[in-house]
GROMACS .gro file of C-alpha atoms in nm:
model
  443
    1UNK     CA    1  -4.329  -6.040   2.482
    2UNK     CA    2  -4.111  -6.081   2.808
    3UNK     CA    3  -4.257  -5.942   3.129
    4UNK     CA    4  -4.002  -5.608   3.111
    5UNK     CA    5  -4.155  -5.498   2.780
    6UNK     CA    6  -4.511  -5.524   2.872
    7UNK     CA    7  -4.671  -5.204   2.985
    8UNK     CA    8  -4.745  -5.209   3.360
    9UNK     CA    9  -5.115  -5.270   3.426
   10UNK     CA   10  -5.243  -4.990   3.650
   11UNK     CA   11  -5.505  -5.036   3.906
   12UNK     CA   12  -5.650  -4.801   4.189
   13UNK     CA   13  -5.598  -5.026   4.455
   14UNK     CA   14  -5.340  -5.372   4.489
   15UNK     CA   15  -5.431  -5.607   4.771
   16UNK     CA   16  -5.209  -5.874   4.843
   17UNK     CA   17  -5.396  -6.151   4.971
   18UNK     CA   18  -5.715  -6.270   4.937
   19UNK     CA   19  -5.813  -6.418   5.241
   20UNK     CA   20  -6.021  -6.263   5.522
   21UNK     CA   21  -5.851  -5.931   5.529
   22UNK     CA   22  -5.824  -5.906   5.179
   23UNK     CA   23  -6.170  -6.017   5.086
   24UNK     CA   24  -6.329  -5.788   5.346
   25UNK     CA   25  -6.092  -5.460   5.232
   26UNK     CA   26  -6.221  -5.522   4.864
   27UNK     CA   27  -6.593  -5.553   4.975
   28UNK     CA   28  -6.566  -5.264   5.166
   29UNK     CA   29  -6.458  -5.079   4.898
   30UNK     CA   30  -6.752  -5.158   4.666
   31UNK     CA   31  -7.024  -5.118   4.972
   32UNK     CA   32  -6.907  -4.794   5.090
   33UNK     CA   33  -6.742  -4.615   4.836
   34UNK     CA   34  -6.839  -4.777   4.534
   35UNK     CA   35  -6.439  -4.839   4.427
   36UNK     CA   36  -6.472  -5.148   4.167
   37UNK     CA   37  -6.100  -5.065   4.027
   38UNK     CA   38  -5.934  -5.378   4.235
   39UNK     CA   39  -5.682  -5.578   4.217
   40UNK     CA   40  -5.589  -5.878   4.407
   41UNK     CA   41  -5.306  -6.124   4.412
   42UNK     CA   42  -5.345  -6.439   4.603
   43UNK     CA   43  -5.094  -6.679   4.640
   44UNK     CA   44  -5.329  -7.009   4.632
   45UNK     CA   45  -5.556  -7.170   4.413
   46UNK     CA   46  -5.831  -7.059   4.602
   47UNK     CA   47  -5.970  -6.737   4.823
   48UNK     CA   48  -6.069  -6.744   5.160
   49UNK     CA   49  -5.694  -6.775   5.325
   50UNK     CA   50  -5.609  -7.104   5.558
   51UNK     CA   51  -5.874  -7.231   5.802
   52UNK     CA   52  -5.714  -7.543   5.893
   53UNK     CA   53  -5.946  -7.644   6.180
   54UNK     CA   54  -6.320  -7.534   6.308
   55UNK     CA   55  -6.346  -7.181   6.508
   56UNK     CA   56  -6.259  -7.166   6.889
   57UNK     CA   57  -6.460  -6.814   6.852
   58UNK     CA   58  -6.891  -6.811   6.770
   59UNK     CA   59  -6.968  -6.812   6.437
   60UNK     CA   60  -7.160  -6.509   6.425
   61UNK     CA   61  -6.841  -6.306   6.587
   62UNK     CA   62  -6.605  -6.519   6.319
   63UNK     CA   63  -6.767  -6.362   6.057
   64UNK     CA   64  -6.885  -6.047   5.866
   65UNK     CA   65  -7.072  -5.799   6.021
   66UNK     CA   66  -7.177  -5.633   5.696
   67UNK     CA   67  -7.252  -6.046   5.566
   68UNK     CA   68  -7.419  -6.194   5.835
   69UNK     CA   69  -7.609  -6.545   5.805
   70UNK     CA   70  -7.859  -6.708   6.024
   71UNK     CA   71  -7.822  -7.037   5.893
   72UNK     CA   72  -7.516  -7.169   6.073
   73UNK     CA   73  -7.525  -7.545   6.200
   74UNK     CA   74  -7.424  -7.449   6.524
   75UNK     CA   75  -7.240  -7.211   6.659
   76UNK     CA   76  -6.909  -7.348   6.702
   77UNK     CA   77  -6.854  -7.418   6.303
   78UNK     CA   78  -6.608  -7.670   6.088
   79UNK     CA   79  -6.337  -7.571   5.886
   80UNK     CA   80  -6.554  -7.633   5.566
   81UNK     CA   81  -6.862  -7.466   5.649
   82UNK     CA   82  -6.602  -7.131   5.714
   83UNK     CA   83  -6.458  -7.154   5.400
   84UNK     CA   84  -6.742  -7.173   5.221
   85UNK     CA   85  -6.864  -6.899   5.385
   86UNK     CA   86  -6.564  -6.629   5.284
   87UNK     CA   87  -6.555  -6.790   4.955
   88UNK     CA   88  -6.930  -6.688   4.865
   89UNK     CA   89  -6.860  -6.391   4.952
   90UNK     CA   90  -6.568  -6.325   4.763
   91UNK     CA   91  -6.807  -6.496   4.449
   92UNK     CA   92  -7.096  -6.245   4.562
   93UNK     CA   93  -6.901  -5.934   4.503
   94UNK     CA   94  -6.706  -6.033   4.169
   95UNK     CA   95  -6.396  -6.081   4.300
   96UNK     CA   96  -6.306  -6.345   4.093
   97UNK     CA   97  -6.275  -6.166   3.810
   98UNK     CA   98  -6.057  -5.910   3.960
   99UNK     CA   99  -5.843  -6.200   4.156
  100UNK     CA  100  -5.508  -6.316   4.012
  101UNK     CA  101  -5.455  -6.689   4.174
  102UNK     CA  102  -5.168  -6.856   4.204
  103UNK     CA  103  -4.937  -6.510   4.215
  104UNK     CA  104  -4.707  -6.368   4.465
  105UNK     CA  105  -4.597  -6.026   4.507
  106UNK     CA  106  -4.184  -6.055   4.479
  107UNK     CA  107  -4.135  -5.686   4.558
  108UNK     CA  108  -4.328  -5.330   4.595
  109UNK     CA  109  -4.142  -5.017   4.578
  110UNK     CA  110  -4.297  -4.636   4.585
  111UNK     CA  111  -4.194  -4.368   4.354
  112UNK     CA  112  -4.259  -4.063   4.527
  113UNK     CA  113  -4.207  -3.874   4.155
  114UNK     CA  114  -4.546  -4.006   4.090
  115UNK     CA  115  -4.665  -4.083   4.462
  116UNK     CA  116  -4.742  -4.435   4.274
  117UNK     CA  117  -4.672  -4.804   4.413
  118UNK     CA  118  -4.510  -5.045   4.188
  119UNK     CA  119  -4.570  -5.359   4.237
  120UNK     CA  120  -4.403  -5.721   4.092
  121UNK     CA  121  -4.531  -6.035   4.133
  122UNK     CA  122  -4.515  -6.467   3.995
  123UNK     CA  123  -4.627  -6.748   3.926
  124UNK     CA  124  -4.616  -6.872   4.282
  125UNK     CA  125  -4.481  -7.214   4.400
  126UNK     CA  126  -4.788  -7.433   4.523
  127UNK     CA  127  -4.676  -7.502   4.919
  128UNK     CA  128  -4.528  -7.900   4.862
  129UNK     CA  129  -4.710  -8.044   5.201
  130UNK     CA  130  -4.374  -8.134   5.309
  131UNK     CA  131  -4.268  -7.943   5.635
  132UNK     CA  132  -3.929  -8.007   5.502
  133UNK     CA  133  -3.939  -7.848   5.166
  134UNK     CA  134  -4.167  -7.563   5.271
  135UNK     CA  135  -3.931  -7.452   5.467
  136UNK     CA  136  -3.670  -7.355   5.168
  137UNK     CA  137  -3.881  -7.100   5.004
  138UNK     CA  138  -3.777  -6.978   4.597
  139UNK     CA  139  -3.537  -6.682   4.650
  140UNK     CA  140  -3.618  -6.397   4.468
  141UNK     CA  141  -3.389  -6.247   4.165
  142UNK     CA  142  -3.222  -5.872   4.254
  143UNK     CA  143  -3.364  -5.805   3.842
  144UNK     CA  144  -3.703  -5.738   3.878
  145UNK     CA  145  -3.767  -5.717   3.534
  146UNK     CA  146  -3.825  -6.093   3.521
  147UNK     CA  147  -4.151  -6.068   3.708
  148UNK     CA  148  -4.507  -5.946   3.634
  149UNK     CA  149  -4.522  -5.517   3.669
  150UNK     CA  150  -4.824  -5.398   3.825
  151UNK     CA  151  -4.880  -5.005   3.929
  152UNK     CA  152  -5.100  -4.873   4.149
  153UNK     CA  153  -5.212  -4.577   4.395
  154UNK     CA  154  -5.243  -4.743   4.674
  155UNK     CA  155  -5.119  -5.062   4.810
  156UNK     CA  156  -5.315  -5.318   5.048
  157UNK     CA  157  -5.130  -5.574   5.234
  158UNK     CA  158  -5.366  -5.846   5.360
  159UNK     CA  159  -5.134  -6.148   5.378
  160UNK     CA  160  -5.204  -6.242   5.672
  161UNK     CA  161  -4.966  -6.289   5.978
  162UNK     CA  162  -5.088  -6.665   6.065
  163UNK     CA  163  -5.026  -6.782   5.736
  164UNK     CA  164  -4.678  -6.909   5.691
  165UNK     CA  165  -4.629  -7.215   5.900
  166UNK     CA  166  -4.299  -7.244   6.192
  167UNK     CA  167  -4.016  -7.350   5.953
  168UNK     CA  168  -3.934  -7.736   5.999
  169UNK     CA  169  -3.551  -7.722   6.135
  170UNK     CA  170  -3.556  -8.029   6.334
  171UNK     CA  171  -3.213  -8.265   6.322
  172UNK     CA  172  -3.256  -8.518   6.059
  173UNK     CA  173  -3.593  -8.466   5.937
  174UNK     CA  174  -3.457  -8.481   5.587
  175UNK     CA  175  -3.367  -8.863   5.690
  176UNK     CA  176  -3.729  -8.953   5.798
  177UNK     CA  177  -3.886  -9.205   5.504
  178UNK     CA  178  -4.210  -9.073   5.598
  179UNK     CA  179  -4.478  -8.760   5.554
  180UNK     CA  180  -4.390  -8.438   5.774
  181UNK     CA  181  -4.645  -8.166   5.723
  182UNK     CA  182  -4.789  -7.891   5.915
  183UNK     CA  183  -5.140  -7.818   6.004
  184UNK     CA  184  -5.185  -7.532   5.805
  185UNK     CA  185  -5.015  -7.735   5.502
  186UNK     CA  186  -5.240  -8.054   5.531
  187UNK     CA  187  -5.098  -8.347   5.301
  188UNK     CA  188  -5.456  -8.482   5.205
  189UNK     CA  189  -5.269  -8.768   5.004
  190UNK     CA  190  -5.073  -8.919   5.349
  191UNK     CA  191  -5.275  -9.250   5.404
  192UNK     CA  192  -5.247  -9.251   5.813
  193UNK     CA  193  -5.494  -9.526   5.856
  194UNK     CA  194  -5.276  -9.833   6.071
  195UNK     CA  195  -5.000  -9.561   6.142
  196UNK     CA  196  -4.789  -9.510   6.411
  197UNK     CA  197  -4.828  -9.080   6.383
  198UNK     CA  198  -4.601  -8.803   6.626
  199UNK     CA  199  -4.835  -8.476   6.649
  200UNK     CA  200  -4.606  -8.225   6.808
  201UNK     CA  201  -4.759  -7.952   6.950
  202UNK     CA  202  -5.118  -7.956   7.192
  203UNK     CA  203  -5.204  -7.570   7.135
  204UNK     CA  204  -5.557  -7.489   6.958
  205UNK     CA  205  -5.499  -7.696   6.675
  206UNK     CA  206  -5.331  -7.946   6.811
  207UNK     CA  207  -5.565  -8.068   7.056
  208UNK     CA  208  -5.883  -8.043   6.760
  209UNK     CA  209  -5.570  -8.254   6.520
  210UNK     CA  210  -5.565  -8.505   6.825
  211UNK     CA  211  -5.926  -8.559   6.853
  212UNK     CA  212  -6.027  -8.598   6.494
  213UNK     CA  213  -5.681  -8.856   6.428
  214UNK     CA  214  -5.697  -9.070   6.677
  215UNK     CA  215  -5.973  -9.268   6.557
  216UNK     CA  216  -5.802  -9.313   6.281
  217UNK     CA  217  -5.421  -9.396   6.302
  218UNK     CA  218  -5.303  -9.710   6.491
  219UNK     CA  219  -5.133  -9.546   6.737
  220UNK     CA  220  -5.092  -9.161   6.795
  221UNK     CA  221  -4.852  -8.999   6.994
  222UNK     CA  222  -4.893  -8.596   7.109
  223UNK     CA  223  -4.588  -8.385   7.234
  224UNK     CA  224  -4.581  -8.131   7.462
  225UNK     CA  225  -4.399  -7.943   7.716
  226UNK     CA  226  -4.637  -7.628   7.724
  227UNK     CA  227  -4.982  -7.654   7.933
  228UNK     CA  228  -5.294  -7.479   7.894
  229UNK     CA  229  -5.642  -7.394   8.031
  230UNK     CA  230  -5.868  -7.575   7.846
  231UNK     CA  231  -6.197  -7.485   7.906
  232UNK     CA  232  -6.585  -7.620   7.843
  233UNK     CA  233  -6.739  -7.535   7.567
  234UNK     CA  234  -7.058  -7.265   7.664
  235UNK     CA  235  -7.361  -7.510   7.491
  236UNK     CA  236  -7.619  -7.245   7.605
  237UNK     CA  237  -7.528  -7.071   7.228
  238UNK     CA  238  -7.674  -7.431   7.052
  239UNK     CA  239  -7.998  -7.404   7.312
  240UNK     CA  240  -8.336  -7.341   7.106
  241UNK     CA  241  -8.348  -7.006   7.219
  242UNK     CA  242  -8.029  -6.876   7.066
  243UNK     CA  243  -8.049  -7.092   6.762
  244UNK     CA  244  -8.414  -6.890   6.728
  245UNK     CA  245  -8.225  -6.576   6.767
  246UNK     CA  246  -7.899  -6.643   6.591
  247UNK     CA  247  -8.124  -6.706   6.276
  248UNK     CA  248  -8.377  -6.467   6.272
  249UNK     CA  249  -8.164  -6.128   6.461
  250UNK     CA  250  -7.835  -6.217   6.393
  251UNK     CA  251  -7.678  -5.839   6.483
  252UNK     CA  252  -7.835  -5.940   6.837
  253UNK     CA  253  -7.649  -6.271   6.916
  254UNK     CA  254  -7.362  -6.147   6.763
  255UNK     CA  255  -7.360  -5.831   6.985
  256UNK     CA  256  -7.436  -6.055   7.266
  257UNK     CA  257  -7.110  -6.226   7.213
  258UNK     CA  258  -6.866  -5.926   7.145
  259UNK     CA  259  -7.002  -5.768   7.526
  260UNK     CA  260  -6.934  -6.128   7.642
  261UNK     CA  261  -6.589  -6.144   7.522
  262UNK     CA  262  -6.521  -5.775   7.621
  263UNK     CA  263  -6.631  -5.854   7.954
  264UNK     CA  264  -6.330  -6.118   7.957
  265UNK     CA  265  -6.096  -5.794   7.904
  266UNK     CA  266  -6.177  -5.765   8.309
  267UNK     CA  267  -5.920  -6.101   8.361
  268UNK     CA  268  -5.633  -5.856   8.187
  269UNK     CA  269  -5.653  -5.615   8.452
  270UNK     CA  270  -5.304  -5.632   8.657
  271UNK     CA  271  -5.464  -5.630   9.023
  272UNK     CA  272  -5.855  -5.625   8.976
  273UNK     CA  273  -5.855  -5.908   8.748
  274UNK     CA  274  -5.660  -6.137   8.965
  275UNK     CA  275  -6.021  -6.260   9.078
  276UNK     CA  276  -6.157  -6.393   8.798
  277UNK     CA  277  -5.828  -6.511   8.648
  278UNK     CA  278  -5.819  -6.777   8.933
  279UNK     CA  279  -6.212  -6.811   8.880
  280UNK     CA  280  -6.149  -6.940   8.503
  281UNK     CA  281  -5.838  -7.120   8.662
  282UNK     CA  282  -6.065  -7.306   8.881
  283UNK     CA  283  -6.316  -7.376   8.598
  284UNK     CA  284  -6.030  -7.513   8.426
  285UNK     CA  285  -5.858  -7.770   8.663
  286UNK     CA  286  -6.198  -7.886   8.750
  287UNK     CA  287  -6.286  -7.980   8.397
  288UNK     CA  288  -5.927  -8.187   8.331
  289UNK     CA  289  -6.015  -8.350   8.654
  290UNK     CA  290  -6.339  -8.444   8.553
  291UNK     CA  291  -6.268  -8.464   8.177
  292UNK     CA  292  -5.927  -8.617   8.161
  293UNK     CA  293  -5.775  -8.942   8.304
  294UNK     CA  294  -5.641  -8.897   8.606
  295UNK     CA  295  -5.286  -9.029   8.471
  296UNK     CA  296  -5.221  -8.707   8.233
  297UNK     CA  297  -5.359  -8.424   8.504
  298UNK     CA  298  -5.008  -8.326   8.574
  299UNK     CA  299  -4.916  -8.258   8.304
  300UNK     CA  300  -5.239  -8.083   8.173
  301UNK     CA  301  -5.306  -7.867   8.478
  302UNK     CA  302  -5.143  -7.533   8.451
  303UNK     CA  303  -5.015  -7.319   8.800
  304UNK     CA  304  -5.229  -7.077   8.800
  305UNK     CA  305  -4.980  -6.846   9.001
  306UNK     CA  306  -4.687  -6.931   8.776
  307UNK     CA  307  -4.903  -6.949   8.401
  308UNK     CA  308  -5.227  -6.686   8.505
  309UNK     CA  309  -5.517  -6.746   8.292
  310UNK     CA  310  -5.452  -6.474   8.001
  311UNK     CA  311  -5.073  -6.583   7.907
  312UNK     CA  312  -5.136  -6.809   7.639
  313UNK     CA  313  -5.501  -6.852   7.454
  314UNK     CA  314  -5.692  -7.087   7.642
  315UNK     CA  315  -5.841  -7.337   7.454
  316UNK     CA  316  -6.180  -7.496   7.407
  317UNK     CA  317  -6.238  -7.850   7.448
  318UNK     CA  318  -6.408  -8.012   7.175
  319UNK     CA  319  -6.308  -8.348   7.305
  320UNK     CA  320  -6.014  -8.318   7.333
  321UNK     CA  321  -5.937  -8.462   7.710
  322UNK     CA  322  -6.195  -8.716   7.604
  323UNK     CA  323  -5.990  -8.882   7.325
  324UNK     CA  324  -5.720  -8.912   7.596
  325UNK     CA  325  -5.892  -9.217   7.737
  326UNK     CA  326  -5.860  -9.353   7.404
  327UNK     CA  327  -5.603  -9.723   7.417
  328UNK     CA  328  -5.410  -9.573   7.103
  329UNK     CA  329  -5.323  -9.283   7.223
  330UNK     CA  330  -5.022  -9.134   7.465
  331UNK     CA  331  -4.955  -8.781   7.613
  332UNK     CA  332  -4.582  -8.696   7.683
  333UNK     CA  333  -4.456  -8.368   7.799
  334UNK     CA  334  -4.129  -8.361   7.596
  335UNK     CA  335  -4.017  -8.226   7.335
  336UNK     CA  336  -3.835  -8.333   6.991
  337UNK     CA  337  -3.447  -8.358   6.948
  338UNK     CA  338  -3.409  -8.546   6.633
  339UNK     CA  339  -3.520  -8.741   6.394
  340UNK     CA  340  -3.397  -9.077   6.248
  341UNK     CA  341  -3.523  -9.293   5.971
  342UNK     CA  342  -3.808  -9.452   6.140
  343UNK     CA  343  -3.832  -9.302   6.458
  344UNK     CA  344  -3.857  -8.963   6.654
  345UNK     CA  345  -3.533  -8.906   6.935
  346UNK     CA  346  -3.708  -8.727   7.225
  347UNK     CA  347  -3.478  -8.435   7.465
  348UNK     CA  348  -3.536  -8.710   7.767
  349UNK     CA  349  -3.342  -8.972   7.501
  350UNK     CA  350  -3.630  -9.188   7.451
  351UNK     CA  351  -3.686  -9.331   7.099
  352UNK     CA  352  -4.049  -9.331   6.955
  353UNK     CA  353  -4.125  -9.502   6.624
  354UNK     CA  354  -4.276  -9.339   6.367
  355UNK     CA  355  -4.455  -9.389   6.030
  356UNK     CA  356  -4.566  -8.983   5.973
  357UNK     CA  357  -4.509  -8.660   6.203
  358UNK     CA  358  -4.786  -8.343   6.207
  359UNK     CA  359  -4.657  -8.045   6.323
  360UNK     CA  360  -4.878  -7.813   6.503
  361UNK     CA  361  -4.631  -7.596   6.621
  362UNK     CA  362  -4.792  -7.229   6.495
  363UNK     CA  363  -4.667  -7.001   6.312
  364UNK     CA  364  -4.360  -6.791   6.175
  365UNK     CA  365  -4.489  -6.391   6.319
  366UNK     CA  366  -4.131  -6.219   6.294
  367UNK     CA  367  -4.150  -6.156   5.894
  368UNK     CA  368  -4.417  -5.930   5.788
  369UNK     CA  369  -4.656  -6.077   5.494
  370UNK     CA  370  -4.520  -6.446   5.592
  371UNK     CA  371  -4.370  -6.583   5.263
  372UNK     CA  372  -4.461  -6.333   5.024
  373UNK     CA  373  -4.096  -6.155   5.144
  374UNK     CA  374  -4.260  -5.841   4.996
  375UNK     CA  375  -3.952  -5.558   5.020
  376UNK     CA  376  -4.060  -5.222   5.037
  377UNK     CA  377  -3.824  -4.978   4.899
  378UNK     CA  378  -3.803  -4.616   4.790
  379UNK     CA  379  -3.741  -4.477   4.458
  380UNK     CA  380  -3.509  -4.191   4.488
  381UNK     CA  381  -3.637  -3.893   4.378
  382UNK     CA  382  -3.555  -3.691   4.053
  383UNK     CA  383  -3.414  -3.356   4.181
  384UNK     CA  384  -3.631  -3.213   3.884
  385UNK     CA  385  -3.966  -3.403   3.995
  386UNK     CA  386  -4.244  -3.130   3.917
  387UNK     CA  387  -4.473  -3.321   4.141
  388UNK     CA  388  -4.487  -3.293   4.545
  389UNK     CA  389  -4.361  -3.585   4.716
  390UNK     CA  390  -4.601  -3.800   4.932
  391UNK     CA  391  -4.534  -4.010   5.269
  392UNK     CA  392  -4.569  -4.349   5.104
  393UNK     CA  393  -4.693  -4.456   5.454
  394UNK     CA  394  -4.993  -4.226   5.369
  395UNK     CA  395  -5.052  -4.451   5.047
  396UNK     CA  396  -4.992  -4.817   5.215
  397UNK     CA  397  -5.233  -5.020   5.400
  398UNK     CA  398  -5.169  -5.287   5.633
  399UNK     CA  399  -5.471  -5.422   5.878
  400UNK     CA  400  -5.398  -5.543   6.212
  401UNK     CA  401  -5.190  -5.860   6.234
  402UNK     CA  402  -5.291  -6.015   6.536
  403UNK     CA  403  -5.652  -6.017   6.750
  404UNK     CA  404  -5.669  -5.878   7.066
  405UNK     CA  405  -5.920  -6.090   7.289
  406UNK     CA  406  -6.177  -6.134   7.067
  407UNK     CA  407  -6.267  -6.289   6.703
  408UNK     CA  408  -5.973  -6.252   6.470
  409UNK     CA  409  -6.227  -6.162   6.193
  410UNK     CA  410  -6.365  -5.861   6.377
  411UNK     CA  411  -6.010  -5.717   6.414
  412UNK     CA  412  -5.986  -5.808   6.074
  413UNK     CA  413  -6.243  -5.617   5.924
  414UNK     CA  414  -6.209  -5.319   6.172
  415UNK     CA  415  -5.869  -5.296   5.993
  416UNK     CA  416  -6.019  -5.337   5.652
  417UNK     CA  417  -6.235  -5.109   5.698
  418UNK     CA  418  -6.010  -4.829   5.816
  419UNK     CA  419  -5.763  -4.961   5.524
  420UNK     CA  420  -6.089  -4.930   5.282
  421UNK     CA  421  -6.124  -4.517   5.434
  422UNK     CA  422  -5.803  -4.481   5.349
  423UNK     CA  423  -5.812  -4.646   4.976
  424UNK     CA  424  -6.081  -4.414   4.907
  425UNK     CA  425  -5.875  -4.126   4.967
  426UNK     CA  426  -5.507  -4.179   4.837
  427UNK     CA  427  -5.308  -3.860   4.827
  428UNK     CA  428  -5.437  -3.604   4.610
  429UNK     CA  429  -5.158  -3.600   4.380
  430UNK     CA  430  -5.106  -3.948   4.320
  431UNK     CA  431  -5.240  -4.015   3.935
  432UNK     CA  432  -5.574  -4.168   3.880
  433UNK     CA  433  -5.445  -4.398   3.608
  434UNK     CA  434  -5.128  -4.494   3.435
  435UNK     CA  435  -4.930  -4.228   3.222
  436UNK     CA  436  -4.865  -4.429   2.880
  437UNK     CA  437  -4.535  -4.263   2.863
  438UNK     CA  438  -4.271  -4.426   3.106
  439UNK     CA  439  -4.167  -4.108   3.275
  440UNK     CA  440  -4.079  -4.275   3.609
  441UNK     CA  441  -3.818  -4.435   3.718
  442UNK     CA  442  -3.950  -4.767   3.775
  443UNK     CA  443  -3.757  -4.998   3.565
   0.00000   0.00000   0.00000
């Protein structure tokens, strides 16, 4: 039986996604309002969505309030201890069973004859660890009636805005004989031991990529142009004290740390902020200085005038600016302009050779749900619909894309939460389950 002739398979609620948002939404929904009618399509082989590198935020703030642990390591976690994490709890409330992997949503359309969401989804392509190829995603037919047909009442998009990599459109980097990948798309096969490896990009993740590879390559090279405030990281959270609290109160420490990071708000202020932007400016520049060799500070140090403390996300130093001193290793503040065969052609003309190139150049934020290119569209409506016609705004859930100044995850689940409220409470006329006679317009 081809996908058009099966009956759609009706659900209460969709969620696209099951990473943090859309673990947290469908959690929420059994805690609070005991909604077990689910549905989630996730586009990997796994839940939890793509950690790539270890938390620049506390653990206890990077994680759920209503699923708090006091058996961290340490504060500042690893990428697998976090996914572990999200993953048992997706395990702990079912959510396998409810959790269609490997499957992208093509399309989702309303009918407001039935005030129902219609979704389609597929088999979705596994990303190919190749910057180059990852950025031609499968285009999607105008037939729908090729794909999977999924109804529901209300629709949950929790894709995620940081999960679809910066497309790879660099000159010639279909010529290079060797691995290009992006952080978030990790190529776990590329041997880089006795490499010569380009990381472009020294962001967040680029300066944790730098300090865990260059150990390990023969000679690493970092790029770029853009400098940032890299700051100590605040040990006091690993002391015996807070380890004492963080396992036996955990709501306490992690309180702590949401008034600490809402004090930071103050540095956001226009005029009365000025003085403590140049006070984290000054912790800054003195930790390059004293962290860094002296050759790079240049280039590291930010104006504090021209780039204030606030414009970019700072970044915490792991050891970073101590793998700089490092023999193997070389900072330049340029930028790519091509690529050859064997080598990387920098915008000052100078020709660096090169056996693999990892991009850590962040992420594509203009499309909404990343790659899932999920089109909403209307049905038009029968002029002899006996039913009232509902905003499908009122019916469509979408949590916050981007954090504000503190943990992603605790904008996260805010969002979920108030995208849970509204689950519970679709509007009223929207059908609590599938009519098995095709009286909308769907196909």
């Amino acid at each position: 039986m081809s996908a058009s002739e099966r009956e759609p398979r009706y659900s209460q609620v969709i969620i696209l996604g099951a990473g943090i948002c859309g673990i947290a939404t469908a959690a929420l929904l059994q805690r609070e309002f005991g909604i077990h009618d689910v549905r989630l399509f996730e586009r990997f082989d796994q839940p939890g969505g793509v950690p790539g590198a270890g938390v620049d935020i506390p653990i206890s703030l990077y994680s759920y309030s209503f699923e708090q642990r006091g058996d961290w390591s340490k504060a500042w976690i690893e990428r697998d201890e976090i996914l572990a994490y999200y993953q048992g709890v997706f395990h702990k409330y079912g959510l396998q069973r409810r959790t269609s992997f490997q499957t992208e949503a093509v399309a989702c359309k309303f009918d407001p004859t039935t005030n129902l969401w219609h979704v389609w989804t597929r088999k979705a392509v596994q990303p190919e660890h190749d910057a180059r190829k990852d950025s031609q995603p499968e285009p999607v037919a105008e037939d729908l009636s090729q794909y999977d047909h999924s109804v529901c009442r209300v629709l949950v998009n929790a894709v995620g805005s940081l999960s679809e990599p910066n497309k790879c459109n660099i000159e010639g980097a279909e010529l290079f004989k060797g691995p290009i990948f992006h952080s978030a798309r990790w190529n776990t096969k590329a041997d880089l031991s006795d490499k010569r490896v380009i990381l472009v990009g020294n962001g967040c993740s680029g300066a944790q990529i730098f300090e865990r590879l260059s150990p390990k390559v023969k000679h690493l090279t970092q790029l770029g142009r853009s400098k940032h405030h890299y700051l100590p990281i605040p040990n006091i959270l690993d002391s015996a004290p807070a380890v004492f609290v963080r396992r036996y109160f955990p709501n306490i420490i992690r309180n702590f740390i949401f008034l600490y990071l809402e004090g930071m708000f103050r540095a956001f202020r226009i005029v009365s902020g000025r003085r403590q932007r140049m006070a984290n400016a000054a912790e800054s520049r003195a930790h390059i200085i004293k962290t860094a060799p002296a050759k790079y500070h240049d280039q590291l140090i930010p104006d504090p005038v021209k780039m204030p403390v606030g414009c970019k996300r700072r970044v915490f130093d792991f050891g970073y600016l101590k793998a700089l001193h490092a023999d193997n290793v070389e900072l330049k503040a340029a930028n790519v302009k091509r690529i050859t065969e064997n080598s990387v052609i920098l915008d000052t003309e100078e020709e660096l050779p090169a056996d693999a190139i990892v991009l850590a150049t962040g992420f594509t934020l203009s499309e909404l749900g990343g790659s899932l290119k999920v089109r909403l569209h209307l049905f038009r409506p029968s002029r002899s619909a006996s039913c009232p016609v509902a905003d499908p705004l009122s019916s469509l859930s979408i949590p916050p894309l981007l954090p504000l100044r503190r943990s992603m995850v605790a904008t996260a689940e805010s969002g979920s939460s108030t995208c849970a409220r509204s689950s519970a409470s679709p509007p009223p006329t929207a059908p609590r389950r599938w009519p098995t006679s095709r009286t909308s317009s769907a196909s």
